[in-house]
PDB file of C-alpha atoms in Angstrom:
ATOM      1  CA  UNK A 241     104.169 126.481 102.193  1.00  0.00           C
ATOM      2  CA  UNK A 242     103.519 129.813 102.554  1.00  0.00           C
ATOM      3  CA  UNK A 243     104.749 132.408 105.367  1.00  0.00           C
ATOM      4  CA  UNK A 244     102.201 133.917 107.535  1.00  0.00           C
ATOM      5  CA  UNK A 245     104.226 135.515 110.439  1.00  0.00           C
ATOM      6  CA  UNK A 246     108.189 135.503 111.593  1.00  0.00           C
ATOM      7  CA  UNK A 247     108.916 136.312 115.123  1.00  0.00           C
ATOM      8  CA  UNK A 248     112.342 136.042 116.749  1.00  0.00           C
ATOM      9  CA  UNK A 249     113.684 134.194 119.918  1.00  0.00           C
ATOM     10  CA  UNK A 250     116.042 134.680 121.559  1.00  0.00           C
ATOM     11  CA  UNK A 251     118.142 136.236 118.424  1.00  0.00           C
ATOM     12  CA  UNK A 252     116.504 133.654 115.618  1.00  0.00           C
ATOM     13  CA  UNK A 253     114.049 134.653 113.528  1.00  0.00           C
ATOM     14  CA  UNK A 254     111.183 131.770 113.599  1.00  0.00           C
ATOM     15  CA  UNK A 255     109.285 131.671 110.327  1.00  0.00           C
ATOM     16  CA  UNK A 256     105.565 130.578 110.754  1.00  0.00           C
ATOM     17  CA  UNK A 257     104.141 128.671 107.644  1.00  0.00           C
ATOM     18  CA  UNK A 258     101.056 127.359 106.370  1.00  0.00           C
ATOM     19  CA  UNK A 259      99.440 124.934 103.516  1.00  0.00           C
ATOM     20  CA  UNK A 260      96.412 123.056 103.208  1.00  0.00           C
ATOM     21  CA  UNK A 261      95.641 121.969 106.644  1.00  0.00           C
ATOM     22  CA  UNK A 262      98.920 122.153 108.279  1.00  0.00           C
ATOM     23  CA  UNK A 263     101.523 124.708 110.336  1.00  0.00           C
ATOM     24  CA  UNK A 264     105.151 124.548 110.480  1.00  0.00           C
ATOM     25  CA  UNK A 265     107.813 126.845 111.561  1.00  0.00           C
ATOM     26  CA  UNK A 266     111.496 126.977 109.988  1.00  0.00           C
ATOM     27  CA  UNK A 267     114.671 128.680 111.340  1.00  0.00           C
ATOM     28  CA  UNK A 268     118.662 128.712 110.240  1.00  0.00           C
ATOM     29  CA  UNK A 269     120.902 127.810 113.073  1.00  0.00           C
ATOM     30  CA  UNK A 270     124.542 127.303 111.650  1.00  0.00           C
ATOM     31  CA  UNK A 271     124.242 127.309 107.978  1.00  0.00           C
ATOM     32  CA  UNK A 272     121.468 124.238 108.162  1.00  0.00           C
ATOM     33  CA  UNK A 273     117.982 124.683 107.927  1.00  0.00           C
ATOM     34  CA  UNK A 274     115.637 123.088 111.075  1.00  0.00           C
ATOM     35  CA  UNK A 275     111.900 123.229 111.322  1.00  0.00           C
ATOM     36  CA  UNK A 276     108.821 120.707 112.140  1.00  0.00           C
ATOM     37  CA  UNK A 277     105.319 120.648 110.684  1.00  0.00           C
ATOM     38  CA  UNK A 278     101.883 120.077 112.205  1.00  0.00           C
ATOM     39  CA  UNK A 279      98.555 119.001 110.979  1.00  0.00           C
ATOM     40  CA  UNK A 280      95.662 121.300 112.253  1.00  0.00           C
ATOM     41  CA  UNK A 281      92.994 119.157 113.174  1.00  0.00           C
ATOM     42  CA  UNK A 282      89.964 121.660 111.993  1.00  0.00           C
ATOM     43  CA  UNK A 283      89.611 125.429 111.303  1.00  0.00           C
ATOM     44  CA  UNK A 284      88.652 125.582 115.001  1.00  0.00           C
ATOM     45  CA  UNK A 285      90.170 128.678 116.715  1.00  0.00           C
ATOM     46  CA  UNK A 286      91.256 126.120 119.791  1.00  0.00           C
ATOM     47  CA  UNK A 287      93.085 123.547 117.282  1.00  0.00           C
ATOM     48  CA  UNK A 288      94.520 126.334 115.632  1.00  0.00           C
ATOM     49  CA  UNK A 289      95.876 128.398 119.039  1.00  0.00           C
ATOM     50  CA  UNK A 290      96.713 124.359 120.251  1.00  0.00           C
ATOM     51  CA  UNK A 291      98.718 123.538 117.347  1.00  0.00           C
ATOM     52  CA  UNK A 292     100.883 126.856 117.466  1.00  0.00           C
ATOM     53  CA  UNK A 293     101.391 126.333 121.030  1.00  0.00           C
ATOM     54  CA  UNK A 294     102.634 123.338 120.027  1.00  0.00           C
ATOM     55  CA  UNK A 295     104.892 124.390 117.643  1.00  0.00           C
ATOM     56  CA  UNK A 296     106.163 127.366 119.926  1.00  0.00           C
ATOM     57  CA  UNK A 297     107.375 124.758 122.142  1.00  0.00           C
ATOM     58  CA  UNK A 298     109.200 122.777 119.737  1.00  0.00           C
ATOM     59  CA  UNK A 299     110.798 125.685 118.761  1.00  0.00           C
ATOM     60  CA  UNK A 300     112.215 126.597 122.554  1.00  0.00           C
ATOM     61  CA  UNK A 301     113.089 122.327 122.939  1.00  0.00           C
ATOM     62  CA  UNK A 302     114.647 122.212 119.310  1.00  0.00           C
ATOM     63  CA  UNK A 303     116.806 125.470 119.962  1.00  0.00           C
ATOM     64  CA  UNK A 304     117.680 124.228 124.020  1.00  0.00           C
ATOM     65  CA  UNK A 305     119.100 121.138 122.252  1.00  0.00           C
ATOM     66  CA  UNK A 306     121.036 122.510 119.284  1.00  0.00           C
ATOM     67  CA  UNK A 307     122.822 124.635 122.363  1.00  0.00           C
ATOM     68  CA  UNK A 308     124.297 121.764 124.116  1.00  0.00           C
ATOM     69  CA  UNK A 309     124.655 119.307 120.885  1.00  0.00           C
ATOM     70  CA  UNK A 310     128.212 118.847 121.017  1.00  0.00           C
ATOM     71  CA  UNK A 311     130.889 119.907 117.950  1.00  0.00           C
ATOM     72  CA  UNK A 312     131.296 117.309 115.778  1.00  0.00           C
ATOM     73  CA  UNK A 313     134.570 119.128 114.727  1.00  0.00           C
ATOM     74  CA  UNK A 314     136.499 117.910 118.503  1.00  0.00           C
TER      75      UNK A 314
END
């Protein structure tokens, strides 16, 4: 996939990706890679704006959760 933007959240830096038809988004949290990837629907501006709202929400749920996942070290 290839990069097309990075942004950061509230101190991670979100990495926006693209290939043939779909977006993704990758981040580090703790030495381990996390990240989820989306068909696009059509070239459509709407399925495009859609599917990275989409993804921008993932990205807050994904990184609310890894906050209150509990150490597996205890």
């Amino acid at each position: 996939m290839n990069k097309i933007s990075t942004f950061s959240y509230k101190g991670k830096d979100i990495d926006m990706l693209y290939d043939k038809g779909n977006l993704a988004y990758t981040f580090e949290h703790e030495g381990k890679q996390y990240g989820y990837k989306v068909e696009v629907p059509s070239k459509s501006v709407l399925d495009i704006a859609s599917t990275s709202f989409l993804l921008f929400i993932n990205v807050v749920e994904t990184l609310e959760a890894l906050k209150f996942t509990p150490n597996e070290n205890i």
